[in-house]
Amino acid sequence: MYTAIAANILFPLHERLKHHTTVAVHRGMEEAQWWDTKRLQALQLERLCALLTQAQVHVPYYRELFGRIGFEPLSMASLNDLARLPFLTKVEIRSHLEQLKADNATGLARFNTGGSSGEPLIFFIGRERVSHDVAAKWRATRWWGVDIGDPEIVVWGSPIELGAQDRVKQLRDKLLRTKLLPAFEMSAHKLDGFIGEIRAMRPKMLFGYPSALAHIARHADERGIAMNDLGIKVAFVTSEALYDHQRSQIEKTFGCPVANGYGGRDAGFIAHQCPAGGMHLTAEDIIVEIVDPQGRVLPHGESGEIVVTHLATGDFPFIRYRTGDVGVLDDQPCPCGRGLPLLKAIEGRSTDFVVAQDGTVMHGLALVYVIRDLPGVRQFKIVQESLALTRVLLATDSQFDEANIGKILSGIQQRLGSEVRVEIERMDEVPKEKSGKYRYVVSHVVPSSGINSDRRSTT
């Protein structure tokens, strides 16, 4: 009963007070998810023309760009015409931040993301975009039988969330039964406290980074504390690559399925996994293109960089935005019956790929597998500094056999080249990103003709 009150009364009132249209958007999404491809594409084209017209009239950057290249939004005859426009990169956003704001925008909120380069991307989000992203997440949670107002544990590390715990937000979280645990505070003492809070709350869902949830799960196993008797329906994971061993650990320990989500604060809520296994794109809001290193659009089934146009970003447009992530689109329907298109694979960030000395480009998993299953390895991070140097940050416990150092060295050299210098740095704790995320592999090497020529586009 409380969940029904929260979802149907408290949350709609909260959104109305914030001048958000989340409830209406969600209602439309619940209907549109069952439309066929032709109808969804017609909706996308209609909304795309509206976004481009808004950009031409009210956004100085696009007014100048469209005039310079002779582009007219109303000339769009199909979604394929989107390829006539240039890409929006992080470099362009940094260089034209003020010019990308619509002159009729109100209530813009400043956001930023960081990356392995340490250089943040600053941008702005309006109320329309927030409403649509929240509605997309709401719909996805309902796929798993979880609604707003069901008890939720969020394991997150973003300073934006964790620095905004004012009284209003604390009251909102209490009313909606959401509890936030800081992902960048993961000492053994803190983990004991997290486990106690999860057991006390008995949440219906977990939400957070896969590395953080898997870390909590491992700690519970080590302490011999059962967590599979709490009635948790699903663990939503996002913002990092989800590895098979993390999924297995979370599912085993918490006794619930893992639902993968893909998106970012900049690109929006792009896709989410349904119970049938399909990674559904939020097609009502987002157009996804897959492009090769030369920027040519690739057909379904081929791997390339993910480029996103978010249709609810009239206040600060993201049009053909290069995410720096690598993925594959699918042209097969999902067994669930939804008409929303699918991502066949999310292969990671461009910087999750490493380059061997002979120029071979391979996924960072090739190096992860060398270290991951060695007994006694608690944490690790692989940093490819150059073709000649790769560093391994390594935290171990008493079960670690020092003879495995040689296995790590030889395993990496077998994959990257026998002349590669491999430096192993031992430490008590491998540091996370500033946001609290954890990355197994970071490469600073640009492939000569590889996956993505813009290595700065990390999300």
PDB file of C-alpha atoms in Angstrom, residues 127-316:
ATOM      1  CA  ARG A 127      13.968  20.164 -16.822  1.00  0.00           C
ATOM      2  CA  GLU A 128      12.747  18.388 -19.965  1.00  0.00           C
ATOM      3  CA  ARG A 129      15.837  16.200 -20.093  1.00  0.00           C
ATOM      4  CA  VAL A 130      15.613  15.361 -16.368  1.00  0.00           C
ATOM      5  CA  SER A 131      11.941  14.439 -16.697  1.00  0.00           C
ATOM      6  CA  HIS A 132      12.607  12.084 -19.598  1.00  0.00           C
ATOM      7  CA  ASP A 133      15.621  10.394 -18.005  1.00  0.00           C
ATOM      8  CA  VAL A 134      13.782   9.795 -14.720  1.00  0.00           C
ATOM      9  CA  ALA A 135      10.776   8.425 -16.625  1.00  0.00           C
ATOM     10  CA  ALA A 136      13.012   6.040 -18.581  1.00  0.00           C
ATOM     11  CA  LYS A 137      14.564   4.661 -15.403  1.00  0.00           C
ATOM     12  CA  TRP A 138      11.120   4.381 -13.787  1.00  0.00           C
ATOM     13  CA  ARG A 139       9.840   2.329 -16.696  1.00  0.00           C
ATOM     14  CA  ALA A 140      12.847   0.012 -16.564  1.00  0.00           C
ATOM     15  CA  THR A 141      12.444  -0.706 -12.850  1.00  0.00           C
ATOM     16  CA  ARG A 142       8.809  -1.621 -13.419  1.00  0.00           C
ATOM     17  CA  TRP A 143       9.919  -4.263 -15.936  1.00  0.00           C
ATOM     18  CA  TRP A 144      11.298  -6.130 -12.926  1.00  0.00           C
ATOM     19  CA  GLY A 145       8.271  -5.687 -10.682  1.00  0.00           C
ATOM     20  CA  VAL A 146       9.754  -2.794  -8.712  1.00  0.00           C
ATOM     21  CA  ASP A 147       8.100   0.616  -8.423  1.00  0.00           C
ATOM     22  CA  ILE A 148       8.878   4.017  -6.959  1.00  0.00           C
ATOM     23  CA  GLY A 149       8.385   3.769  -3.216  1.00  0.00           C
ATOM     24  CA  ASP A 150       9.716   0.240  -2.907  1.00  0.00           C
ATOM     25  CA  PRO A 151      12.700   0.182  -0.507  1.00  0.00           C
ATOM     26  CA  GLU A 152      15.903   0.825  -2.475  1.00  0.00           C
ATOM     27  CA  ILE A 153      19.600   0.846  -1.628  1.00  0.00           C
ATOM     28  CA  VAL A 154      21.738   3.016  -3.933  1.00  0.00           C
ATOM     29  CA  VAL A 155      25.503   2.437  -3.872  1.00  0.00           C
ATOM     30  CA  TRP A 156      26.906   5.461  -5.636  1.00  0.00           C
ATOM     31  CA  GLY A 157      29.995   7.608  -5.658  1.00  0.00           C
ATOM     32  CA  SER A 158      29.147  10.740  -7.596  1.00  0.00           C
ATOM     33  CA  PRO A 159      29.961  13.931  -5.666  1.00  0.00           C
ATOM     34  CA  ILE A 160      26.835  15.454  -7.230  1.00  0.00           C
ATOM     35  CA  GLU A 161      24.575  13.080  -5.337  1.00  0.00           C
ATOM     36  CA  LEU A 162      26.632  12.697  -2.211  1.00  0.00           C
ATOM     37  CA  GLY A 163      27.251  16.425  -1.868  1.00  0.00           C
ATOM     38  CA  ALA A 164      23.594  17.355  -2.095  1.00  0.00           C
ATOM     39  CA  GLN A 165      22.136  15.678   0.964  1.00  0.00           C
ATOM     40  CA  ASP A 166      20.246  18.715   2.136  1.00  0.00           C
ATOM     41  CA  ARG A 167      17.112  18.486   4.226  1.00  0.00           C
ATOM     42  CA  VAL A 168      14.719  18.496   1.273  1.00  0.00           C
ATOM     43  CA  LYS A 169      16.539  15.658  -0.452  1.00  0.00           C
ATOM     44  CA  GLN A 170      16.822  13.701   2.780  1.00  0.00           C
ATOM     45  CA  LEU A 171      13.092  14.068   3.288  1.00  0.00           C
ATOM     46  CA  ARG A 172      12.396  12.982  -0.295  1.00  0.00           C
ATOM     47  CA  ASP A 173      14.607   9.911   0.046  1.00  0.00           C
ATOM     48  CA  LYS A 174      12.925   9.011   3.327  1.00  0.00           C
ATOM     49  CA  LEU A 175       9.435   9.333   1.831  1.00  0.00           C
ATOM     50  CA  LEU A 176      10.396   7.313  -1.255  1.00  0.00           C
ATOM     51  CA  ARG A 177      12.354   4.794   0.866  1.00  0.00           C
ATOM     52  CA  THR A 178      15.700   5.279  -0.842  1.00  0.00           C
ATOM     53  CA  LYS A 179      18.990   5.014   1.066  1.00  0.00           C
ATOM     54  CA  LEU A 180      22.305   6.169  -0.401  1.00  0.00           C
ATOM     55  CA  LEU A 181      25.576   4.422   0.500  1.00  0.00           C
ATOM     56  CA  PRO A 182      28.874   6.057  -0.612  1.00  0.00           C
ATOM     57  CA  ALA A 183      30.713   3.829  -3.073  1.00  0.00           C
ATOM     58  CA  PHE A 184      34.079   5.468  -2.480  1.00  0.00           C
ATOM     59  CA  GLU A 185      34.117   4.532   1.219  1.00  0.00           C
ATOM     60  CA  MET A 186      34.824   0.813   1.085  1.00  0.00           C
ATOM     61  CA  SER A 187      36.963  -0.007   4.135  1.00  0.00           C
ATOM     62  CA  ALA A 188      36.214  -3.272   5.943  1.00  0.00           C
ATOM     63  CA  HIS A 189      34.522  -1.303   8.719  1.00  0.00           C
ATOM     64  CA  LYS A 190      32.358   0.592   6.246  1.00  0.00           C
ATOM     65  CA  LEU A 191      31.451  -2.620   4.418  1.00  0.00           C
ATOM     66  CA  ASP A 192      30.320  -4.188   7.693  1.00  0.00           C
ATOM     67  CA  GLY A 193      28.054  -1.179   8.175  1.00  0.00           C
ATOM     68  CA  PHE A 194      26.712  -1.387   4.614  1.00  0.00           C
ATOM     69  CA  ILE A 195      25.816  -5.039   5.068  1.00  0.00           C
ATOM     70  CA  GLY A 196      24.025  -4.225   8.323  1.00  0.00           C
ATOM     71  CA  GLU A 197      22.061  -1.414   6.668  1.00  0.00           C
ATOM     72  CA  ILE A 198      21.043  -3.614   3.736  1.00  0.00           C
ATOM     73  CA  ARG A 199      19.875  -6.360   6.065  1.00  0.00           C
ATOM     74  CA  ALA A 200      17.959  -3.875   8.228  1.00  0.00           C
ATOM     75  CA  MET A 201      16.229  -2.196   5.287  1.00  0.00           C
ATOM     76  CA  ARG A 202      15.465  -5.400   3.320  1.00  0.00           C
ATOM     77  CA  PRO A 203      15.315  -3.500   0.013  1.00  0.00           C
ATOM     78  CA  LYS A 204      13.333  -4.629  -3.011  1.00  0.00           C
ATOM     79  CA  MET A 205      16.130  -3.415  -5.263  1.00  0.00           C
ATOM     80  CA  LEU A 206      19.787  -2.514  -5.292  1.00  0.00           C
ATOM     81  CA  PHE A 207      21.168   0.145  -7.621  1.00  0.00           C
ATOM     82  CA  GLY A 208      24.797   1.061  -8.217  1.00  0.00           C
ATOM     83  CA  TYR A 209      28.142   0.359  -9.784  1.00  0.00           C
ATOM     84  CA  PRO A 210      28.703  -3.350 -10.501  1.00  0.00           C
ATOM     85  CA  SER A 211      32.165  -3.199  -8.934  1.00  0.00           C
ATOM     86  CA  ALA A 212      30.754  -1.723  -5.711  1.00  0.00           C
ATOM     87  CA  LEU A 213      27.869  -4.205  -5.409  1.00  0.00           C
ATOM     88  CA  ALA A 214      30.194  -7.116  -6.175  1.00  0.00           C
ATOM     89  CA  HIS A 215      32.647  -5.833  -3.556  1.00  0.00           C
ATOM     90  CA  ILE A 216      29.925  -5.717  -0.900  1.00  0.00           C
ATOM     91  CA  ALA A 217      28.775  -9.194  -1.939  1.00  0.00           C
ATOM     92  CA  ARG A 218      32.292 -10.653  -1.608  1.00  0.00           C
ATOM     93  CA  HIS A 219      32.687  -9.066   1.806  1.00  0.00           C
ATOM     94  CA  ALA A 220      29.405 -10.572   2.986  1.00  0.00           C
ATOM     95  CA  ASP A 221      30.565 -13.999   1.784  1.00  0.00           C
ATOM     96  CA  GLU A 222      33.882 -13.591   3.598  1.00  0.00           C
ATOM     97  CA  ARG A 223      32.021 -12.675   6.789  1.00  0.00           C
ATOM     98  CA  GLY A 224      29.684 -15.642   6.361  1.00  0.00           C
ATOM     99  CA  ILE A 225      26.624 -13.365   6.347  1.00  0.00           C
ATOM    100  CA  ALA A 226      23.680 -14.537   4.244  1.00  0.00           C
ATOM    101  CA  MET A 227      22.158 -11.849   1.992  1.00  0.00           C
ATOM    102  CA  ASN A 228      19.917 -14.018  -0.170  1.00  0.00           C
ATOM    103  CA  ASP A 229      17.041 -14.097   2.315  1.00  0.00           C
ATOM    104  CA  LEU A 230      16.044 -10.424   2.092  1.00  0.00           C
ATOM    105  CA  GLY A 231      13.549 -10.583  -0.759  1.00  0.00           C
ATOM    106  CA  ILE A 232      15.611  -8.439  -3.136  1.00  0.00           C
ATOM    107  CA  LYS A 233      13.975  -8.610  -6.574  1.00  0.00           C
ATOM    108  CA  VAL A 234      16.728  -7.139  -8.754  1.00  0.00           C
ATOM    109  CA  ALA A 235      20.108  -5.454  -8.685  1.00  0.00           C
ATOM    110  CA  PHE A 236      20.400  -2.648 -11.248  1.00  0.00           C
ATOM    111  CA  VAL A 237      23.966  -1.930 -12.316  1.00  0.00           C
ATOM    112  CA  THR A 238      25.177   0.948 -14.468  1.00  0.00           C
ATOM    113  CA  SER A 239      27.960   3.434 -15.211  1.00  0.00           C
ATOM    114  CA  GLU A 240      30.656   0.739 -15.577  1.00  0.00           C
ATOM    115  CA  ALA A 241      31.217  -2.322 -17.707  1.00  0.00           C
ATOM    116  CA  LEU A 242      29.506  -5.348 -16.154  1.00  0.00           C
ATOM    117  CA  TYR A 243      31.786  -8.397 -16.108  1.00  0.00           C
ATOM    118  CA  ASP A 244      30.507 -11.961 -15.965  1.00  0.00           C
ATOM    119  CA  HIS A 245      32.200 -12.682 -12.638  1.00  0.00           C
ATOM    120  CA  GLN A 246      30.577  -9.591 -11.107  1.00  0.00           C
ATOM    121  CA  ARG A 247      27.133 -10.657 -12.303  1.00  0.00           C
ATOM    122  CA  SER A 248      27.687 -14.146 -10.879  1.00  0.00           C
ATOM    123  CA  GLN A 249      28.898 -12.796  -7.531  1.00  0.00           C
ATOM    124  CA  ILE A 250      25.978 -10.385  -7.116  1.00  0.00           C
ATOM    125  CA  GLU A 251      23.364 -12.928  -8.176  1.00  0.00           C
ATOM    126  CA  LYS A 252      24.789 -15.640  -5.919  1.00  0.00           C
ATOM    127  CA  THR A 253      25.163 -13.498  -2.818  1.00  0.00           C
ATOM    128  CA  PHE A 254      21.974 -11.437  -3.013  1.00  0.00           C
ATOM    129  CA  GLY A 255      19.829 -14.168  -4.564  1.00  0.00           C
ATOM    130  CA  CYS A 256      18.426 -11.919  -7.292  1.00  0.00           C
ATOM    131  CA  PRO A 257      18.927 -11.268 -11.015  1.00  0.00           C
ATOM    132  CA  VAL A 258      21.207  -8.477 -12.232  1.00  0.00           C
ATOM    133  CA  ALA A 259      19.782  -5.961 -14.705  1.00  0.00           C
ATOM    134  CA  ASN A 260      22.407  -4.138 -16.719  1.00  0.00           C
ATOM    135  CA  GLY A 261      21.903  -0.498 -17.638  1.00  0.00           C
ATOM    136  CA  TYR A 262      23.835   1.658 -20.091  1.00  0.00           C
ATOM    137  CA  GLY A 263      24.024   5.426 -20.146  1.00  0.00           C
ATOM    138  CA  GLY A 264      25.732   8.414 -18.634  1.00  0.00           C
ATOM    139  CA  ARG A 265      25.070  11.780 -17.135  1.00  0.00           C
ATOM    140  CA  ASP A 266      26.030  13.364 -20.452  1.00  0.00           C
ATOM    141  CA  ALA A 267      24.421  10.978 -22.969  1.00  0.00           C
ATOM    142  CA  GLY A 268      21.347  10.092 -20.914  1.00  0.00           C
ATOM    143  CA  PHE A 269      19.562   6.839 -20.101  1.00  0.00           C
ATOM    144  CA  ILE A 270      20.418   4.945 -23.296  1.00  0.00           C
ATOM    145  CA  ALA A 271      19.445   1.312 -22.692  1.00  0.00           C
ATOM    146  CA  HIS A 272      18.343  -1.119 -20.016  1.00  0.00           C
ATOM    147  CA  GLN A 273      18.031  -4.875 -19.801  1.00  0.00           C
ATOM    148  CA  CYS A 274      14.595  -6.465 -19.542  1.00  0.00           C
ATOM    149  CA  PRO A 275      13.886  -9.809 -17.815  1.00  0.00           C
ATOM    150  CA  ALA A 276      14.042 -11.570 -21.205  1.00  0.00           C
ATOM    151  CA  GLY A 277      17.656 -10.420 -21.572  1.00  0.00           C
ATOM    152  CA  GLY A 278      17.325  -7.726 -24.235  1.00  0.00           C
ATOM    153  CA  MET A 279      19.167  -4.407 -23.822  1.00  0.00           C
ATOM    154  CA  HIS A 280      16.394  -2.078 -24.972  1.00  0.00           C
ATOM    155  CA  LEU A 281      17.210   1.404 -26.251  1.00  0.00           C
ATOM    156  CA  THR A 282      15.115   4.274 -24.928  1.00  0.00           C
ATOM    157  CA  ALA A 283      13.993   4.882 -28.501  1.00  0.00           C
ATOM    158  CA  GLU A 284      11.348   7.491 -27.645  1.00  0.00           C
ATOM    159  CA  ASP A 285      14.147   9.806 -26.470  1.00  0.00           C
ATOM    160  CA  ILE A 286      17.358   8.609 -28.021  1.00  0.00           C
ATOM    161  CA  ILE A 287      18.664   7.857 -31.512  1.00  0.00           C
ATOM    162  CA  VAL A 288      21.758   5.668 -31.526  1.00  0.00           C
ATOM    163  CA  GLU A 289      24.191   5.409 -34.439  1.00  0.00           C
ATOM    164  CA  ILE A 290      27.225   3.138 -34.646  1.00  0.00           C
ATOM    165  CA  VAL A 291      30.116   4.679 -36.575  1.00  0.00           C
ATOM    166  CA  ASP A 292      33.554   3.533 -37.753  1.00  0.00           C
ATOM    167  CA  PRO A 293      36.820   5.446 -37.092  1.00  0.00           C
ATOM    168  CA  GLN A 294      36.158   7.566 -40.190  1.00  0.00           C
ATOM    169  CA  GLY A 295      32.715   8.548 -38.888  1.00  0.00           C
ATOM    170  CA  ARG A 296      30.719   6.445 -41.351  1.00  0.00           C
ATOM    171  CA  VAL A 297      27.484   4.941 -40.044  1.00  0.00           C
ATOM    172  CA  LEU A 298      27.718   1.149 -39.767  1.00  0.00           C
ATOM    173  CA  PRO A 299      24.879  -1.347 -40.255  1.00  0.00           C
ATOM    174  CA  HIS A 300      23.364  -3.436 -37.475  1.00  0.00           C
ATOM    175  CA  GLY A 301      25.681  -6.207 -36.320  1.00  0.00           C
ATOM    176  CA  GLU A 302      28.954  -4.283 -36.811  1.00  0.00           C
ATOM    177  CA  SER A 303      31.023  -2.917 -33.943  1.00  0.00           C
ATOM    178  CA  GLY A 304      31.872   0.764 -33.681  1.00  0.00           C
ATOM    179  CA  GLU A 305      31.617   3.903 -31.605  1.00  0.00           C
ATOM    180  CA  ILE A 306      28.227   4.715 -30.097  1.00  0.00           C
ATOM    181  CA  VAL A 307      26.889   8.119 -31.183  1.00  0.00           C
ATOM    182  CA  VAL A 308      23.814   9.489 -29.415  1.00  0.00           C
ATOM    183  CA  THR A 309      21.207  12.119 -30.235  1.00  0.00           C
ATOM    184  CA  HIS A 310      19.051  12.852 -27.186  1.00  0.00           C
ATOM    185  CA  LEU A 311      15.689  14.190 -28.320  1.00  0.00           C
ATOM    186  CA  ALA A 312      14.828  15.847 -24.985  1.00  0.00           C
ATOM    187  CA  THR A 313      17.801  18.217 -24.903  1.00  0.00           C
ATOM    188  CA  GLY A 314      16.438  21.369 -26.538  1.00  0.00           C
ATOM    189  CA  ASP A 315      17.891  23.518 -23.738  1.00  0.00           C
ATOM    190  CA  PHE A 316      21.439  22.225 -24.307  1.00  0.00           C
TER     191      PHE A 316
END
